[in-house]
């Protein structure tokens, strides 16, 4: 079975641009969460979605948004990119919301120049 | 709010040495506790978990015991290998409340094992 897949694996953007990151959960998993991992730090929670509804939001500005599709895949959108948005963005899926069986993807490395 | 504190790193050991990475937490109620491992250029892999006080999680020779009285979840391994070199993250998830479903991570500890 395929694990959590994220795309793209790497990308470089310019300050002020917009970016869309994509995540496909494990088959049968209905919950997707997004985390930001800045170099040298632990991951920080951004969003959690379950059954296409937002179930949790971390302390991130409104430039960050996300959505979940009927097939449970998800997109993370970041507008007006700042240099500080450079990070590894991780997606995690789980069969249910609030559970403890999270599986992480390999992440998308975003570099803002 | 919830928080996780890991020991200052990095940690450098020789092969077959004993490993301890300290982790303490602050949370309301009874969180579930985890250790994740991240190899270079990869995402996070769940190493072990414990869901209630005095539970011991174990995997691949690593162990950690959920100590509610000291709010700790220290990671141990009796004999490390070069292949254990990675970054280790302690994390918790709260069972309910506004943090429901959200993993809170420590800052990570870099482990390097030399032959």
mmCIF file with all atom_site columns, C-alpha atoms in Angstrom:
data_model
loop_
_atom_site.group_PDB
_atom_site.id
_atom_site.type_symbol
_atom_site.label_atom_id
_atom_site.label_alt_id
_atom_site.label_comp_id
_atom_site.label_asym_id
_atom_site.label_entity_id
_atom_site.label_seq_id
_atom_site.pdbx_PDB_ins_code
_atom_site.Cartn_x
_atom_site.Cartn_y
_atom_site.Cartn_z
_atom_site.occupancy
_atom_site.B_iso_or_equiv
_atom_site.pdbx_formal_charge
_atom_site.auth_seq_id
_atom_site.auth_comp_id
_atom_site.auth_asym_id
_atom_site.auth_atom_id
_atom_site.pdbx_PDB_model_num
ATOM 1   C CA . UNK A 1 1   ? 0.000   0.000  0.000  1.00 0.00 ? 1   UNK A CA 1
ATOM 2   C CA . UNK A 1 2   ? 1.163   3.499  -0.769 1.00 0.00 ? 2   UNK A CA 1
ATOM 3   C CA . UNK A 1 3   ? 2.003   5.675  2.204  1.00 0.00 ? 3   UNK A CA 1
ATOM 4   C CA . UNK A 1 4   ? 1.301   9.368  2.520  1.00 0.00 ? 4   UNK A CA 1
ATOM 5   C CA . UNK A 1 5   ? 2.472   11.050 -0.671 1.00 0.00 ? 5   UNK A CA 1
ATOM 6   C CA . UNK A 1 6   ? 3.348   14.713 -0.965 1.00 0.00 ? 6   UNK A CA 1
ATOM 7   C CA . UNK A 1 7   ? 4.122   16.817 -3.996 1.00 0.00 ? 7   UNK A CA 1
ATOM 8   C CA . UNK A 1 8   ? 6.272   18.452 -5.035 1.00 0.00 ? 8   UNK A CA 1
ATOM 9   C CA . UNK A 1 9   ? 9.274   17.237 -3.054 1.00 0.00 ? 9   UNK A CA 1
ATOM 10  C CA . UNK A 1 10  ? 11.185  20.476 -3.476 1.00 0.00 ? 10  UNK A CA 1
ATOM 11  C CA . UNK A 1 11  ? 10.398  23.908 -4.826 1.00 0.00 ? 11  UNK A CA 1
ATOM 12  C CA . UNK A 1 12  ? 11.845  27.376 -4.864 1.00 0.00 ? 12  UNK A CA 1
ATOM 13  C CA . UNK A 1 13  ? 9.651   30.466 -4.823 1.00 0.00 ? 13  UNK A CA 1
ATOM 14  C CA . UNK A 1 14  ? 10.238  34.203 -4.726 1.00 0.00 ? 14  UNK A CA 1
ATOM 15  C CA . UNK A 1 15  ? 9.039   36.465 -1.941 1.00 0.00 ? 15  UNK A CA 1
ATOM 16  C CA . UNK A 1 16  ? 5.456   37.604 -2.516 1.00 0.00 ? 16  UNK A CA 1
ATOM 17  C CA . UNK A 1 17  ? 4.513   34.594 -4.623 1.00 0.00 ? 17  UNK A CA 1
ATOM 18  C CA . UNK A 1 18  ? 1.873   32.013 -3.861 1.00 0.00 ? 18  UNK A CA 1
ATOM 19  C CA . UNK A 1 19  ? 2.452   28.272 -3.398 1.00 0.00 ? 19  UNK A CA 1
ATOM 20  C CA . UNK A 1 20  ? 0.228   25.183 -3.309 1.00 0.00 ? 20  UNK A CA 1
ATOM 21  C CA . UNK A 1 21  ? 1.401   21.968 -1.679 1.00 0.00 ? 21  UNK A CA 1
ATOM 22  C CA . UNK A 1 22  ? -0.436  18.685 -2.131 1.00 0.00 ? 22  UNK A CA 1
ATOM 23  C CA . UNK A 1 23  ? -0.959  15.604 -0.003 1.00 0.00 ? 23  UNK A CA 1
ATOM 24  C CA . UNK A 1 24  ? -2.573  12.247 -0.655 1.00 0.00 ? 24  UNK A CA 1
ATOM 25  C CA . UNK A 1 25  ? -3.361  10.287 2.513  1.00 0.00 ? 25  UNK A CA 1
ATOM 26  C CA . UNK A 1 26  ? -3.148  6.569  3.017  1.00 0.00 ? 26  UNK A CA 1
ATOM 27  C CA . UNK A 1 27  ? -6.143  4.825  1.473  1.00 0.00 ? 27  UNK A CA 1
ATOM 28  C CA . UNK A 1 28  ? -8.970  4.779  4.002  1.00 0.00 ? 28  UNK A CA 1
ATOM 29  C CA . UNK A 1 29  ? -7.579  7.630  6.080  1.00 0.00 ? 29  UNK A CA 1
ATOM 30  C CA . UNK A 1 30  ? -10.053 10.475 6.407  1.00 0.00 ? 30  UNK A CA 1
ATOM 31  C CA . UNK A 1 31  ? -7.987  12.927 8.440  1.00 0.00 ? 31  UNK A CA 1
ATOM 32  C CA . UNK A 1 32  ? -5.111  15.031 7.123  1.00 0.00 ? 32  UNK A CA 1
ATOM 33  C CA . UNK A 1 33  ? -2.916  17.364 9.151  1.00 0.00 ? 33  UNK A CA 1
ATOM 34  C CA . UNK A 1 34  ? -0.255  19.832 8.041  1.00 0.00 ? 34  UNK A CA 1
ATOM 35  C CA . UNK A 1 35  ? 2.912   20.758 9.944  1.00 0.00 ? 35  UNK A CA 1
ATOM 36  C CA . UNK A 1 36  ? 5.700   23.245 9.300  1.00 0.00 ? 36  UNK A CA 1
ATOM 37  C CA . UNK A 1 37  ? 9.235   22.251 10.281 1.00 0.00 ? 37  UNK A CA 1
ATOM 38  C CA . UNK A 1 38  ? 11.772  25.048 10.217 1.00 0.00 ? 38  UNK A CA 1
ATOM 39  C CA . UNK A 1 39  ? 15.376  23.878 10.040 1.00 0.00 ? 39  UNK A CA 1
ATOM 40  C CA . UNK A 1 40  ? 16.634  22.832 13.451 1.00 0.00 ? 40  UNK A CA 1
ATOM 41  C CA . UNK A 1 41  ? 13.224  22.869 15.123 1.00 0.00 ? 41  UNK A CA 1
ATOM 42  C CA . UNK A 1 42  ? 10.375  20.490 15.795 1.00 0.00 ? 42  UNK A CA 1
ATOM 43  C CA . UNK A 1 43  ? 7.304   20.470 13.551 1.00 0.00 ? 43  UNK A CA 1
ATOM 44  C CA . UNK A 1 44  ? 4.596   23.042 14.296 1.00 0.00 ? 44  UNK A CA 1
ATOM 45  C CA . UNK A 1 45  ? 0.920   22.279 13.758 1.00 0.00 ? 45  UNK A CA 1
ATOM 46  C CA . UNK A 1 46  ? -0.783  24.286 11.005 1.00 0.00 ? 46  UNK A CA 1
ATOM 47  C CA . UNK A 1 47  ? -4.132  22.627 10.194 1.00 0.00 ? 47  UNK A CA 1
ATOM 48  C CA . UNK A 1 48  ? -6.144  19.480 10.644 1.00 0.00 ? 48  UNK A CA 1
ATOM 49  C CA . UNK A 1 49  ? -8.977  18.416 8.338  1.00 0.00 ? 49  UNK A CA 1
ATOM 50  C CA . UNK A 1 50  ? -11.424 15.576 8.766  1.00 0.00 ? 50  UNK A CA 1
ATOM 51  C CA . UNK A 1 51  ? -14.203 14.678 6.372  1.00 0.00 ? 51  UNK A CA 1
ATOM 52  C CA . UNK A 1 52  ? -13.484 17.885 4.423  1.00 0.00 ? 52  UNK A CA 1
ATOM 53  C CA . UNK A 1 53  ? -13.994 20.117 7.453  1.00 0.00 ? 53  UNK A CA 1
ATOM 54  C CA . UNK A 1 54  ? -11.354 22.077 9.345  1.00 0.00 ? 54  UNK A CA 1
ATOM 55  C CA . UNK A 1 55  ? -11.006 20.566 12.825 1.00 0.00 ? 55  UNK A CA 1
ATOM 56  C CA . UNK A 1 56  ? -8.032  22.509 14.111 1.00 0.00 ? 56  UNK A CA 1
ATOM 57  C CA . UNK A 1 57  ? -5.837  25.468 13.272 1.00 0.00 ? 57  UNK A CA 1
ATOM 58  C CA . UNK A 1 58  ? -2.449  26.375 14.686 1.00 0.00 ? 58  UNK A CA 1
ATOM 59  C CA . UNK A 1 59  ? -0.991  29.799 15.338 1.00 0.00 ? 59  UNK A CA 1
ATOM 60  C CA . UNK A 1 60  ? -0.288  30.759 11.723 1.00 0.00 ? 60  UNK A CA 1
ATOM 61  C CA . UNK A 1 61  ? -1.310  33.916 9.831  1.00 0.00 ? 61  UNK A CA 1
ATOM 62  C CA . UNK A 1 62  ? -4.248  34.039 7.447  1.00 0.00 ? 62  UNK A CA 1
ATOM 63  C CA . UNK A 1 63  ? -1.805  33.759 4.545  1.00 0.00 ? 63  UNK A CA 1
ATOM 64  C CA . UNK A 1 64  ? -1.954  30.036 5.259  1.00 0.00 ? 64  UNK A CA 1
ATOM 65  C CA . UNK A 1 65  ? -5.054  28.165 4.156  1.00 0.00 ? 65  UNK A CA 1
ATOM 66  C CA . UNK A 1 66  ? -5.956  24.597 3.343  1.00 0.00 ? 66  UNK A CA 1
ATOM 67  C CA . UNK A 1 67  ? -8.744  22.414 2.101  1.00 0.00 ? 67  UNK A CA 1
ATOM 68  C CA . UNK A 1 68  ? -9.626  18.745 1.836  1.00 0.00 ? 68  UNK A CA 1
ATOM 69  C CA . UNK A 1 69  ? -11.263 17.181 -1.178 1.00 0.00 ? 69  UNK A CA 1
ATOM 70  C CA . UNK A 1 70  ? -13.940 14.454 -1.406 1.00 0.00 ? 70  UNK A CA 1
ATOM 71  C CA . UNK A 1 71  ? -11.218 11.845 -2.007 1.00 0.00 ? 71  UNK A CA 1
ATOM 72  C CA . UNK A 1 72  ? -9.589  13.052 1.269  1.00 0.00 ? 72  UNK A CA 1
ATOM 73  C CA . UNK A 1 73  ? -6.526  14.500 -0.446 1.00 0.00 ? 73  UNK A CA 1
ATOM 74  C CA . UNK A 1 74  ? -5.537  17.951 0.727  1.00 0.00 ? 74  UNK A CA 1
ATOM 75  C CA . UNK A 1 75  ? -3.891  21.173 -0.390 1.00 0.00 ? 75  UNK A CA 1
ATOM 76  C CA . UNK A 1 76  ? -1.996  23.690 1.682  1.00 0.00 ? 76  UNK A CA 1
ATOM 77  C CA . UNK A 1 77  ? -1.863  27.188 0.218  1.00 0.00 ? 77  UNK A CA 1
ATOM 78  C CA . UNK A 1 78  ? 0.448   29.966 1.298  1.00 0.00 ? 78  UNK A CA 1
ATOM 79  C CA . UNK A 1 79  ? 0.031   33.491 -0.089 1.00 0.00 ? 79  UNK A CA 1
ATOM 80  C CA . UNK A 1 80  ? 2.446   36.418 -0.113 1.00 0.00 ? 80  UNK A CA 1
ATOM 81  C CA . UNK A 1 81  ? 5.430   34.225 0.712  1.00 0.00 ? 81  UNK A CA 1
ATOM 82  C CA . UNK A 1 82  ? 8.024   35.505 3.173  1.00 0.00 ? 82  UNK A CA 1
ATOM 83  C CA . UNK A 1 83  ? 11.606  34.353 3.612  1.00 0.00 ? 83  UNK A CA 1
ATOM 84  C CA . UNK A 1 84  ? 10.546  32.929 6.964  1.00 0.00 ? 84  UNK A CA 1
ATOM 85  C CA . UNK A 1 85  ? 8.148   30.534 5.247  1.00 0.00 ? 85  UNK A CA 1
ATOM 86  C CA . UNK A 1 86  ? 11.139  28.509 4.078  1.00 0.00 ? 86  UNK A CA 1
ATOM 87  C CA . UNK A 1 87  ? 10.693  25.140 5.751  1.00 0.00 ? 87  UNK A CA 1
ATOM 88  C CA . UNK A 1 88  ? 9.832   21.474 5.340  1.00 0.00 ? 88  UNK A CA 1
ATOM 89  C CA . UNK A 1 89  ? 6.056   21.088 5.147  1.00 0.00 ? 89  UNK A CA 1
ATOM 90  C CA . UNK A 1 90  ? 4.837   17.759 6.421  1.00 0.00 ? 90  UNK A CA 1
ATOM 91  C CA . UNK A 1 91  ? 1.502   16.102 5.865  1.00 0.00 ? 91  UNK A CA 1
ATOM 92  C CA . UNK A 1 92  ? 0.184   13.409 8.192  1.00 0.00 ? 92  UNK A CA 1
ATOM 93  C CA . UNK A 1 93  ? -2.851  11.207 7.740  1.00 0.00 ? 93  UNK A CA 1
ATOM 94  C CA . UNK A 1 94  ? -4.925  9.259  10.228 1.00 0.00 ? 94  UNK A CA 1
ATOM 95  C CA . UNK A 1 95  ? -8.005  7.058  9.979  1.00 0.00 ? 95  UNK A CA 1
ATOM 96  C CA . UNK A 1 96  ? -9.940  9.356  12.310 1.00 0.00 ? 96  UNK A CA 1
ATOM 97  C CA . UNK A 1 97  ? -9.557  12.772 13.840 1.00 0.00 ? 97  UNK A CA 1
ATOM 98  C CA . UNK A 1 98  ? -7.970  12.984 17.246 1.00 0.00 ? 98  UNK A CA 1
ATOM 99  C CA . UNK A 1 99  ? -6.538  9.514  17.007 1.00 0.00 ? 99  UNK A CA 1
ATOM 100 C CA . UNK A 1 100 ? -2.975  8.511  17.680 1.00 0.00 ? 100 UNK A CA 1
ATOM 101 C CA . UNK A 1 101 ? -2.214  6.616  14.494 1.00 0.00 ? 101 UNK A CA 1
ATOM 102 C CA . UNK A 1 102 ? -0.617  9.396  12.444 1.00 0.00 ? 102 UNK A CA 1
ATOM 103 C CA . UNK A 1 103 ? 1.548   8.516  9.425  1.00 0.00 ? 103 UNK A CA 1
ATOM 104 C CA . UNK A 1 104 ? 3.743   11.237 7.975  1.00 0.00 ? 104 UNK A CA 1
ATOM 105 C CA . UNK A 1 105 ? 4.779   11.855 4.394  1.00 0.00 ? 105 UNK A CA 1
ATOM 106 C CA . UNK A 1 106 ? 8.336   12.739 3.391  1.00 0.00 ? 106 UNK A CA 1
ATOM 107 C CA . UNK A 1 107 ? 7.464   16.398 3.120  1.00 0.00 ? 107 UNK A CA 1
ATOM 108 C CA . UNK A 1 108 ? 7.835   19.265 0.687  1.00 0.00 ? 108 UNK A CA 1
ATOM 109 C CA . UNK A 1 109 ? 10.962  21.385 1.058  1.00 0.00 ? 109 UNK A CA 1
ATOM 110 C CA . UNK A 1 110 ? 10.006  25.004 0.300  1.00 0.00 ? 110 UNK A CA 1
ATOM 111 C CA . UNK A 1 111 ? 12.707  27.594 -0.188 1.00 0.00 ? 111 UNK A CA 1
ATOM 112 C CA . UNK A 1 112 ? 11.693  31.253 -0.491 1.00 0.00 ? 112 UNK A CA 1
ATOM 113 C CA . UNK A 1 113 ? 14.308  33.537 -2.016 1.00 0.00 ? 113 UNK A CA 1
ATOM 114 C CA . UNK B 2 1   ? -0.780  25.288 26.589 1.00 0.00 ? 1   UNK B CA 1
ATOM 115 C CA . UNK B 2 2   ? 0.917   21.998 25.941 1.00 0.00 ? 2   UNK B CA 1
ATOM 116 C CA . UNK B 2 3   ? 4.681   21.836 25.600 1.00 0.00 ? 3   UNK B CA 1
ATOM 117 C CA . UNK B 2 4   ? 7.467   19.279 25.222 1.00 0.00 ? 4   UNK B CA 1
ATOM 118 C CA . UNK B 2 5   ? 11.052  19.847 26.286 1.00 0.00 ? 5   UNK B CA 1
ATOM 119 C CA . UNK B 2 6   ? 13.918  17.650 25.136 1.00 0.00 ? 6   UNK B CA 1
ATOM 120 C CA . UNK B 2 7   ? 17.449  17.535 26.434 1.00 0.00 ? 7   UNK B CA 1
ATOM 121 C CA . UNK B 2 8   ? 19.964  19.880 24.904 1.00 0.00 ? 8   UNK B CA 1
ATOM 122 C CA . UNK B 2 9   ? 21.744  18.298 21.970 1.00 0.00 ? 9   UNK B CA 1
ATOM 123 C CA . UNK B 2 10  ? 23.421  17.100 19.889 1.00 0.00 ? 10  UNK B CA 1
ATOM 124 C CA . UNK B 2 11  ? 24.383  13.706 21.316 1.00 0.00 ? 11  UNK B CA 1
ATOM 125 C CA . UNK B 2 12  ? 27.453  11.897 20.019 1.00 0.00 ? 12  UNK B CA 1
ATOM 126 C CA . UNK B 2 13  ? 28.116  8.281  20.990 1.00 0.00 ? 13  UNK B CA 1
ATOM 127 C CA . UNK B 2 14  ? 30.306  5.376  20.006 1.00 0.00 ? 14  UNK B CA 1
ATOM 128 C CA . UNK B 2 15  ? 28.706  2.249  18.623 1.00 0.00 ? 15  UNK B CA 1
ATOM 129 C CA . UNK B 2 16  ? 27.318  -0.092 21.339 1.00 0.00 ? 16  UNK B CA 1
ATOM 130 C CA . UNK B 2 17  ? 27.079  2.746  23.890 1.00 0.00 ? 17  UNK B CA 1
ATOM 131 C CA . UNK B 2 18  ? 23.980  3.293  26.039 1.00 0.00 ? 18  UNK B CA 1
ATOM 132 C CA . UNK B 2 19  ? 21.606  6.024  24.911 1.00 0.00 ? 19  UNK B CA 1
ATOM 133 C CA . UNK B 2 20  ? 19.306  8.234  26.954 1.00 0.00 ? 20  UNK B CA 1
ATOM 134 C CA . UNK B 2 21  ? 17.444  11.213 25.525 1.00 0.00 ? 21  UNK B CA 1
ATOM 135 C CA . UNK B 2 22  ? 15.427  13.079 28.128 1.00 0.00 ? 22  UNK B CA 1
ATOM 136 C CA . UNK B 2 23  ? 11.923  14.358 27.465 1.00 0.00 ? 23  UNK B CA 1
ATOM 137 C CA . UNK B 2 24  ? 9.540   16.148 29.809 1.00 0.00 ? 24  UNK B CA 1
ATOM 138 C CA . UNK B 2 25  ? 6.124   17.520 29.021 1.00 0.00 ? 25  UNK B CA 1
ATOM 139 C CA . UNK B 2 26  ? 3.442   19.918 30.194 1.00 0.00 ? 26  UNK B CA 1
ATOM 140 C CA . UNK B 2 27  ? -0.158  19.093 29.374 1.00 0.00 ? 27  UNK B CA 1
ATOM 141 C CA . UNK B 2 28  ? -3.606  19.032 30.882 1.00 0.00 ? 28  UNK B CA 1
ATOM 142 C CA . UNK B 2 29  ? -5.258  15.708 31.431 1.00 0.00 ? 29  UNK B CA 1
ATOM 143 C CA . UNK B 2 30  ? -3.707  12.504 30.191 1.00 0.00 ? 30  UNK B CA 1
ATOM 144 C CA . UNK B 2 31  ? -1.905  12.929 26.882 1.00 0.00 ? 31  UNK B CA 1
ATOM 145 C CA . UNK B 2 32  ? -0.544  10.146 24.705 1.00 0.00 ? 32  UNK B CA 1
ATOM 146 C CA . UNK B 2 33  ? 3.225   10.298 24.280 1.00 0.00 ? 33  UNK B CA 1
ATOM 147 C CA . UNK B 2 34  ? 5.385   9.492  21.273 1.00 0.00 ? 34  UNK B CA 1
ATOM 148 C CA . UNK B 2 35  ? 8.919   9.305  19.983 1.00 0.00 ? 35  UNK B CA 1
ATOM 149 C CA . UNK B 2 36  ? 9.419   10.018 16.290 1.00 0.00 ? 36  UNK B CA 1
ATOM 150 C CA . UNK B 2 37  ? 12.659  9.609  14.312 1.00 0.00 ? 37  UNK B CA 1
ATOM 151 C CA . UNK B 2 38  ? 13.707  11.599 11.274 1.00 0.00 ? 38  UNK B CA 1
ATOM 152 C CA . UNK B 2 39  ? 16.495  10.386 9.014  1.00 0.00 ? 39  UNK B CA 1
ATOM 153 C CA . UNK B 2 40  ? 18.289  12.880 6.753  1.00 0.00 ? 40  UNK B CA 1
ATOM 154 C CA . UNK B 2 41  ? 16.073  14.147 3.959  1.00 0.00 ? 41  UNK B CA 1
ATOM 155 C CA . UNK B 2 42  ? 13.040  12.197 5.125  1.00 0.00 ? 42  UNK B CA 1
ATOM 156 C CA . UNK B 2 43  ? 9.784   12.747 6.974  1.00 0.00 ? 43  UNK B CA 1
ATOM 157 C CA . UNK B 2 44  ? 8.939   11.538 10.460 1.00 0.00 ? 44  UNK B CA 1
ATOM 158 C CA . UNK B 2 45  ? 8.612   7.890  11.403 1.00 0.00 ? 45  UNK B CA 1
ATOM 159 C CA . UNK B 2 46  ? 6.841   6.768  14.541 1.00 0.00 ? 46  UNK B CA 1
ATOM 160 C CA . UNK B 2 47  ? 9.348   4.960  16.740 1.00 0.00 ? 47  UNK B CA 1
ATOM 161 C CA . UNK B 2 48  ? 7.201   4.123  19.776 1.00 0.00 ? 48  UNK B CA 1
ATOM 162 C CA . UNK B 2 49  ? 4.237   5.343  21.780 1.00 0.00 ? 49  UNK B CA 1
ATOM 163 C CA . UNK B 2 50  ? 2.541   5.082  25.175 1.00 0.00 ? 50  UNK B CA 1
ATOM 164 C CA . UNK B 2 51  ? -1.040  6.031  25.878 1.00 0.00 ? 51  UNK B CA 1
ATOM 165 C CA . UNK B 2 52  ? -1.336  5.905  29.664 1.00 0.00 ? 52  UNK B CA 1
ATOM 166 C CA . UNK B 2 53  ? 0.727   6.235  32.807 1.00 0.00 ? 53  UNK B CA 1
ATOM 167 C CA . UNK B 2 54  ? 3.315   3.479  33.422 1.00 0.00 ? 54  UNK B CA 1
ATOM 168 C CA . UNK B 2 55  ? 2.951   2.164  29.863 1.00 0.00 ? 55  UNK B CA 1
ATOM 169 C CA . UNK B 2 56  ? 6.241   1.216  28.240 1.00 0.00 ? 56  UNK B CA 1
ATOM 170 C CA . UNK B 2 57  ? 6.586   1.743  24.507 1.00 0.00 ? 57  UNK B CA 1
ATOM 171 C CA . UNK B 2 58  ? 9.257   -0.262 22.706 1.00 0.00 ? 58  UNK B CA 1
ATOM 172 C CA . UNK B 2 59  ? 10.498  -0.802 19.168 1.00 0.00 ? 59  UNK B CA 1
ATOM 173 C CA . UNK B 2 60  ? 13.792  -1.761 17.496 1.00 0.00 ? 60  UNK B CA 1
ATOM 174 C CA . UNK B 2 61  ? 15.561  -1.932 20.879 1.00 0.00 ? 61  UNK B CA 1
ATOM 175 C CA . UNK B 2 62  ? 14.361  1.530  21.936 1.00 0.00 ? 62  UNK B CA 1
ATOM 176 C CA . UNK B 2 63  ? 12.210  1.920  25.052 1.00 0.00 ? 63  UNK B CA 1
ATOM 177 C CA . UNK B 2 64  ? 10.415  4.740  26.862 1.00 0.00 ? 64  UNK B CA 1
ATOM 178 C CA . UNK B 2 65  ? 8.169   4.641  29.937 1.00 0.00 ? 65  UNK B CA 1
ATOM 179 C CA . UNK B 2 66  ? 5.282   7.081  30.518 1.00 0.00 ? 66  UNK B CA 1
ATOM 180 C CA . UNK B 2 67  ? 5.978   8.596  33.947 1.00 0.00 ? 67  UNK B CA 1
ATOM 181 C CA . UNK B 2 68  ? 3.082   10.784 35.011 1.00 0.00 ? 68  UNK B CA 1
ATOM 182 C CA . UNK B 2 69  ? 4.568   11.616 38.418 1.00 0.00 ? 69  UNK B CA 1
ATOM 183 C CA . UNK B 2 70  ? 7.614   13.202 36.781 1.00 0.00 ? 70  UNK B CA 1
ATOM 184 C CA . UNK B 2 71  ? 5.853   14.139 33.493 1.00 0.00 ? 71  UNK B CA 1
ATOM 185 C CA . UNK B 2 72  ? 8.620   12.422 31.584 1.00 0.00 ? 72  UNK B CA 1
ATOM 186 C CA . UNK B 2 73  ? 9.063   10.020 28.661 1.00 0.00 ? 73  UNK B CA 1
ATOM 187 C CA . UNK B 2 74  ? 12.803  9.424  28.355 1.00 0.00 ? 74  UNK B CA 1
ATOM 188 C CA . UNK B 2 75  ? 14.073  7.424  25.373 1.00 0.00 ? 75  UNK B CA 1
ATOM 189 C CA . UNK B 2 76  ? 16.638  4.677  26.019 1.00 0.00 ? 76  UNK B CA 1
ATOM 190 C CA . UNK B 2 77  ? 18.548  2.084  24.034 1.00 0.00 ? 77  UNK B CA 1
ATOM 191 C CA . UNK B 2 78  ? 21.054  -0.321 25.495 1.00 0.00 ? 78  UNK B CA 1
ATOM 192 C CA . UNK B 2 79  ? 23.425  -0.515 22.507 1.00 0.00 ? 79  UNK B CA 1
ATOM 193 C CA . UNK B 2 80  ? 23.259  2.013  19.685 1.00 0.00 ? 80  UNK B CA 1
ATOM 194 C CA . UNK B 2 81  ? 24.322  1.374  16.110 1.00 0.00 ? 81  UNK B CA 1
ATOM 195 C CA . UNK B 2 82  ? 25.634  3.709  13.423 1.00 0.00 ? 82  UNK B CA 1
ATOM 196 C CA . UNK B 2 83  ? 22.297  3.287  11.645 1.00 0.00 ? 83  UNK B CA 1
ATOM 197 C CA . UNK B 2 84  ? 20.542  4.921  14.644 1.00 0.00 ? 84  UNK B CA 1
ATOM 198 C CA . UNK B 2 85  ? 22.066  8.277  13.696 1.00 0.00 ? 85  UNK B CA 1
ATOM 199 C CA . UNK B 2 86  ? 19.085  10.574 13.139 1.00 0.00 ? 86  UNK B CA 1
ATOM 200 C CA . UNK B 2 87  ? 17.030  13.314 14.776 1.00 0.00 ? 87  UNK B CA 1
ATOM 201 C CA . UNK B 2 88  ? 14.683  12.162 17.532 1.00 0.00 ? 88  UNK B CA 1
ATOM 202 C CA . UNK B 2 89  ? 11.513  14.048 18.473 1.00 0.00 ? 89  UNK B CA 1
ATOM 203 C CA . UNK B 2 90  ? 9.415   13.611 21.576 1.00 0.00 ? 90  UNK B CA 1
ATOM 204 C CA . UNK B 2 91  ? 5.758   14.533 21.088 1.00 0.00 ? 91  UNK B CA 1
ATOM 205 C CA . UNK B 2 92  ? 2.373   14.434 22.764 1.00 0.00 ? 92  UNK B CA 1
ATOM 206 C CA . UNK B 2 93  ? -1.216  14.498 21.709 1.00 0.00 ? 93  UNK B CA 1
ATOM 207 C CA . UNK B 2 94  ? -3.959  15.620 24.022 1.00 0.00 ? 94  UNK B CA 1
ATOM 208 C CA . UNK B 2 95  ? -7.050  13.467 24.305 1.00 0.00 ? 95  UNK B CA 1
ATOM 209 C CA . UNK B 2 96  ? -9.525  16.318 24.246 1.00 0.00 ? 96  UNK B CA 1
ATOM 210 C CA . UNK B 2 97  ? -10.103 20.036 24.548 1.00 0.00 ? 97  UNK B CA 1
ATOM 211 C CA . UNK B 2 98  ? -9.047  22.647 22.035 1.00 0.00 ? 98  UNK B CA 1
ATOM 212 C CA . UNK B 2 99  ? -5.816  20.788 21.241 1.00 0.00 ? 99  UNK B CA 1
ATOM 213 C CA . UNK B 2 100 ? -7.683  17.651 20.192 1.00 0.00 ? 100 UNK B CA 1
ATOM 214 C CA . UNK B 2 101 ? -5.841  15.806 17.462 1.00 0.00 ? 101 UNK B CA 1
ATOM 215 C CA . UNK B 2 102 ? -2.837  18.139 17.436 1.00 0.00 ? 102 UNK B CA 1
ATOM 216 C CA . UNK B 2 103 ? 0.671   16.766 17.918 1.00 0.00 ? 103 UNK B CA 1
ATOM 217 C CA . UNK B 2 104 ? 2.979   18.980 19.983 1.00 0.00 ? 104 UNK B CA 1
ATOM 218 C CA . UNK B 2 105 ? 6.672   18.297 19.359 1.00 0.00 ? 105 UNK B CA 1
ATOM 219 C CA . UNK B 2 106 ? 9.886   18.977 21.219 1.00 0.00 ? 106 UNK B CA 1
ATOM 220 C CA . UNK B 2 107 ? 12.740  20.704 19.464 1.00 0.00 ? 107 UNK B CA 1
ATOM 221 C CA . UNK B 2 108 ? 14.478  17.479 18.492 1.00 0.00 ? 108 UNK B CA 1
ATOM 222 C CA . UNK B 2 109 ? 17.759  15.851 19.512 1.00 0.00 ? 109 UNK B CA 1
ATOM 223 C CA . UNK B 2 110 ? 20.421  15.064 16.932 1.00 0.00 ? 110 UNK B CA 1
ATOM 224 C CA . UNK B 2 111 ? 22.066  11.691 17.566 1.00 0.00 ? 111 UNK B CA 1
ATOM 225 C CA . UNK B 2 112 ? 25.334  10.801 15.868 1.00 0.00 ? 112 UNK B CA 1
ATOM 226 C CA . UNK B 2 113 ? 26.824  7.347  16.401 1.00 0.00 ? 113 UNK B CA 1
ATOM 227 C CA . UNK B 2 114 ? 30.441  6.710  15.390 1.00 0.00 ? 114 UNK B CA 1
ATOM 228 C CA . UNK B 2 115 ? 31.860  3.253  14.552 1.00 0.00 ? 115 UNK B CA 1
#
